[in-house]
XYZ file of C-alpha atoms in Angstrom:
255
model
C -0.320 0.178 -0.039
C 1.248 3.452 -1.023
C -0.682 6.546 0.986
C -0.807 10.081 0.180
C -2.001 12.126 3.219
C -3.100 15.617 4.173
C -6.348 17.710 4.740
C -8.831 18.460 2.309
C -7.226 20.630 -0.920
C -3.872 19.399 -0.165
C -3.480 17.585 -3.431
C -3.706 14.365 -2.711
C -5.834 12.877 -5.739
C -3.391 14.733 -7.858
C -0.681 13.100 -6.765
C -2.390 9.701 -6.967
C -3.619 10.634 -10.379
C 0.093 11.375 -11.247
C 1.193 7.788 -10.082
C -1.139 5.795 -12.094
C -0.143 8.047 -15.419
C 3.527 7.015 -14.679
C 2.680 3.291 -14.499
C -0.495 2.660 -17.093
C 0.493 0.754 -19.751
C -1.364 -2.073 -21.796
C 0.245 -4.847 -19.544
C -1.291 -3.540 -16.161
C -4.972 -4.001 -15.103
C -5.698 -1.007 -13.094
C -9.062 -0.287 -11.582
C -10.256 2.766 -9.262
C -12.705 3.508 -7.106
C -13.033 6.685 -6.121
C -16.074 9.818 -4.647
C -16.174 11.200 -6.921
C -14.313 10.664 -10.475
C -12.022 13.495 -10.347
C -9.487 12.726 -13.917
C -10.605 10.563 -16.357
C -7.820 8.633 -17.300
C -7.657 6.533 -20.627
C -7.010 2.658 -20.292
C -8.212 2.868 -16.791
C -11.309 1.243 -15.263
C -12.875 3.894 -13.105
C -15.765 3.538 -10.652
C -17.924 5.835 -8.929
C -19.062 5.212 -5.165
C -22.763 5.970 -4.011
C -23.826 5.765 -1.120
C -27.542 6.416 -1.630
C -27.497 3.419 -3.952
C -25.627 1.304 -1.232
C -22.199 1.384 -3.665
C -19.841 2.319 -0.363
C -15.945 2.380 -0.881
C -16.293 -1.201 1.100
C -18.454 -2.780 -1.469
C -17.016 -1.355 -4.609
C -13.810 -2.535 -3.361
C -14.701 -5.831 -2.873
C -16.370 -6.081 -6.438
C -13.237 -4.643 -8.347
C -10.852 -7.439 -6.301
C -13.030 -10.209 -8.174
C -11.348 -8.884 -11.319
C -8.109 -9.353 -10.457
C -6.410 -5.846 -11.120
C -2.973 -5.096 -11.077
C -3.212 -2.499 -9.280
C -6.152 -0.554 -7.161
C -6.844 3.113 -6.064
C -9.025 3.629 -3.590
C -9.738 7.522 -3.375
C -9.860 7.387 0.494
C -9.980 5.245 3.358
C -12.745 6.214 5.294
C -13.256 3.266 7.853
C -12.155 0.033 9.454
C -13.632 -1.706 7.014
C -11.961 -0.529 4.082
C -8.780 -0.397 5.573
C -9.122 -3.944 6.297
C -9.705 -4.628 2.854
C -7.592 -2.690 1.415
C -4.870 -4.258 3.754
C -6.168 -7.736 2.436
C -5.539 -6.403 -1.006
C -2.277 -5.832 -0.790
C -1.156 -8.703 1.115
C -2.714 -10.998 -2.448
C -0.400 -9.182 -4.407
C -2.135 -5.974 -5.636
C -0.658 -2.841 -5.917
C -2.635 -0.476 -3.764
C -2.973 3.358 -3.595
C -5.214 5.319 -1.641
C -5.358 8.888 0.743
C -5.833 9.306 4.436
C -6.711 12.387 6.753
C -3.661 12.743 8.716
C -0.974 15.833 9.506
C 1.885 13.819 8.722
C 3.530 10.666 7.360
C 3.934 8.766 10.917
C 0.661 9.764 12.091
C -0.849 7.291 8.909
C 0.332 4.225 10.679
C -1.261 4.806 13.999
C -4.596 5.954 12.130
C -5.043 2.684 10.473
C -4.522 0.907 14.030
C -7.008 2.813 15.368
C -9.276 1.823 12.623
C -8.959 -1.413 13.838
C -5.804 -2.446 11.541
C -3.717 -4.818 13.824
C -0.289 -3.713 13.864
C 1.290 -6.719 12.089
C -0.755 -6.312 9.038
C 0.117 -2.274 8.958
C 3.682 -3.274 9.428
C 3.804 -6.139 6.491
C 1.270 -4.373 4.203
C 2.499 -0.498 4.116
C 5.335 0.443 1.606
C 5.506 4.006 1.814
C 3.865 7.315 3.020
C 3.478 10.670 1.653
C 1.821 13.667 3.308
C 1.787 16.803 1.433
C 0.525 20.138 1.515
C 0.320 22.883 -1.287
C 1.596 26.135 -1.103
C 1.238 28.853 -3.941
C 3.945 29.995 -6.172
C 5.432 33.002 -6.621
C 5.308 35.339 -9.585
C 8.757 35.519 -11.089
C 7.975 38.663 -12.992
C 7.287 40.936 -9.554
C 8.592 38.753 -6.616
C 11.079 40.779 -4.191
C 13.727 40.062 -1.588
C 11.828 39.992 1.664
C 14.265 42.099 4.390
C 11.756 42.230 7.006
C 12.306 41.882 10.529
C 9.895 38.604 10.800
C 12.165 36.808 7.746
C 15.543 37.643 9.320
C 14.452 35.872 12.592
C 13.573 32.829 10.014
C 16.360 33.116 8.198
C 18.684 32.385 11.374
C 16.166 29.683 12.558
C 16.248 27.481 9.266
C 20.023 28.147 8.564
C 19.452 30.750 5.107
C 23.168 30.974 3.660
C 24.199 34.741 3.158
C 24.442 34.556 -0.483
C 20.999 32.747 -0.376
C 17.675 35.285 -0.817
C 14.192 34.965 0.713
C 11.505 36.667 -1.669
C 8.061 38.063 -0.769
C 4.673 38.519 -2.777
C 4.312 42.036 -4.413
C 1.844 41.831 -7.354
C 1.512 42.776 -10.945
C -0.613 42.806 -13.611
C 0.894 39.446 -15.178
C -0.740 37.408 -11.558
C -3.405 40.386 -11.103
C -1.919 41.989 -8.087
C -1.958 38.553 -5.846
C 1.771 38.297 -5.931
C 1.998 34.507 -6.881
C 1.006 32.454 -9.849
C -0.045 28.726 -9.486
C 0.464 26.189 -6.726
C 2.947 23.700 -6.055
C 3.293 20.706 -3.386
C 5.929 20.215 -0.735
C 6.319 16.641 0.742
C 7.407 14.648 3.633
C 7.652 10.890 2.120
C 8.390 8.132 4.643
C 9.682 4.693 3.414
C 8.859 1.702 5.327
C 12.197 0.533 6.293
C 12.790 -2.373 8.338
C 13.249 -0.955 11.570
C 9.816 1.141 10.993
C 8.088 -1.386 10.414
C 9.257 -3.468 13.769
C 8.412 -0.162 15.663
C 4.483 -0.630 13.603
C 4.699 -4.144 14.493
C 5.417 -3.047 18.045
C 2.712 -0.360 18.281
C 5.389 2.388 18.684
C 3.860 6.047 18.859
C 3.787 8.398 16.055
C 6.323 10.541 17.508
C 8.853 7.934 18.106
C 8.435 6.354 14.548
C 9.102 10.406 13.172
C 12.081 9.922 15.061
C 13.315 6.777 13.683
C 12.591 7.894 9.901
C 14.635 11.293 10.706
C 17.503 9.181 11.633
C 17.091 7.437 8.533
C 16.791 10.828 6.380
C 13.135 11.459 6.062
C 12.496 14.904 5.288
C 9.869 16.839 7.334
C 6.965 18.362 5.675
C 8.058 21.783 7.105
C 11.578 21.073 6.166
C 10.544 20.689 2.662
C 9.146 23.816 2.775
C 11.712 26.025 3.497
C 13.678 24.463 1.559
C 11.341 25.655 -1.460
C 11.263 29.096 0.447
C 15.225 28.827 -0.199
C 14.749 28.244 -3.543
C 12.737 31.181 -4.031
C 10.003 29.413 -5.148
C 7.316 30.388 -2.496
C 7.497 32.778 0.888
C 7.794 31.943 4.411
C 4.262 32.918 5.014
C 3.010 30.083 2.565
C 4.733 27.732 4.714
C 3.642 29.003 7.878
C 0.130 29.096 6.569
C -0.207 25.162 5.649
C 2.288 23.880 8.010
C 0.646 23.992 11.807
C 3.490 22.199 13.623
C 5.809 25.353 12.515
C 4.661 27.482 14.347
C 5.642 25.312 17.330
C 9.008 25.162 16.504
C 9.855 28.436 15.168
C 9.162 31.438 17.624
C 8.473 33.572 14.949
C 4.588 35.023 14.075
C 3.941 36.486 10.744
C 0.545 38.775 11.046
């Protein structure tokens, strides 16, 4: 199972569709069960669930597994029944993609256990978890270097080098005076290594799993956000806006 986590509107579905597009070919049988079908993709069987007619995610998932697909996409794991079926599907040789509402990648493990999935099944079925948020991209035409006091404090906290610049939104005709043009995602990718599987098996907390994942090289969501800020792609305000825990880690408030 590969999970994409984040709040509503964080681009989870777009990431999943991009993944399916990468592996979609005539040799793979891909079936999705979604609510609703957001993008129609050629060569993929897509089923839209309907609670009114009784076609839930769990029922739809059971039905498509009878067709022996190679890859399954579940729009969202909403309940324990869907989670159990998704795990069983993965353990019987199907590659499963889905989304889950958690704030970060390690939280997905404990969330599945809270849904009633046994820890040993979580440990054996998951392959990777991506947490993500969307930040607005600065307009390249009008962005300006940010020399404010707040940004100076942020530069010191995140280790910005003297030659690196942090920018702020200004506004021009090309971006309709918003200072931004488009959006992009920031990510937190956690791979299920042997150590993390062992921790999941023994019901470790999300904090303990996060600590281990960081030791193994995982970049936290906010750290990826600061990387994008240092590249000049977005602003510090955007990263602070979409990442809740940053305000706890950095003693700076942007009004």
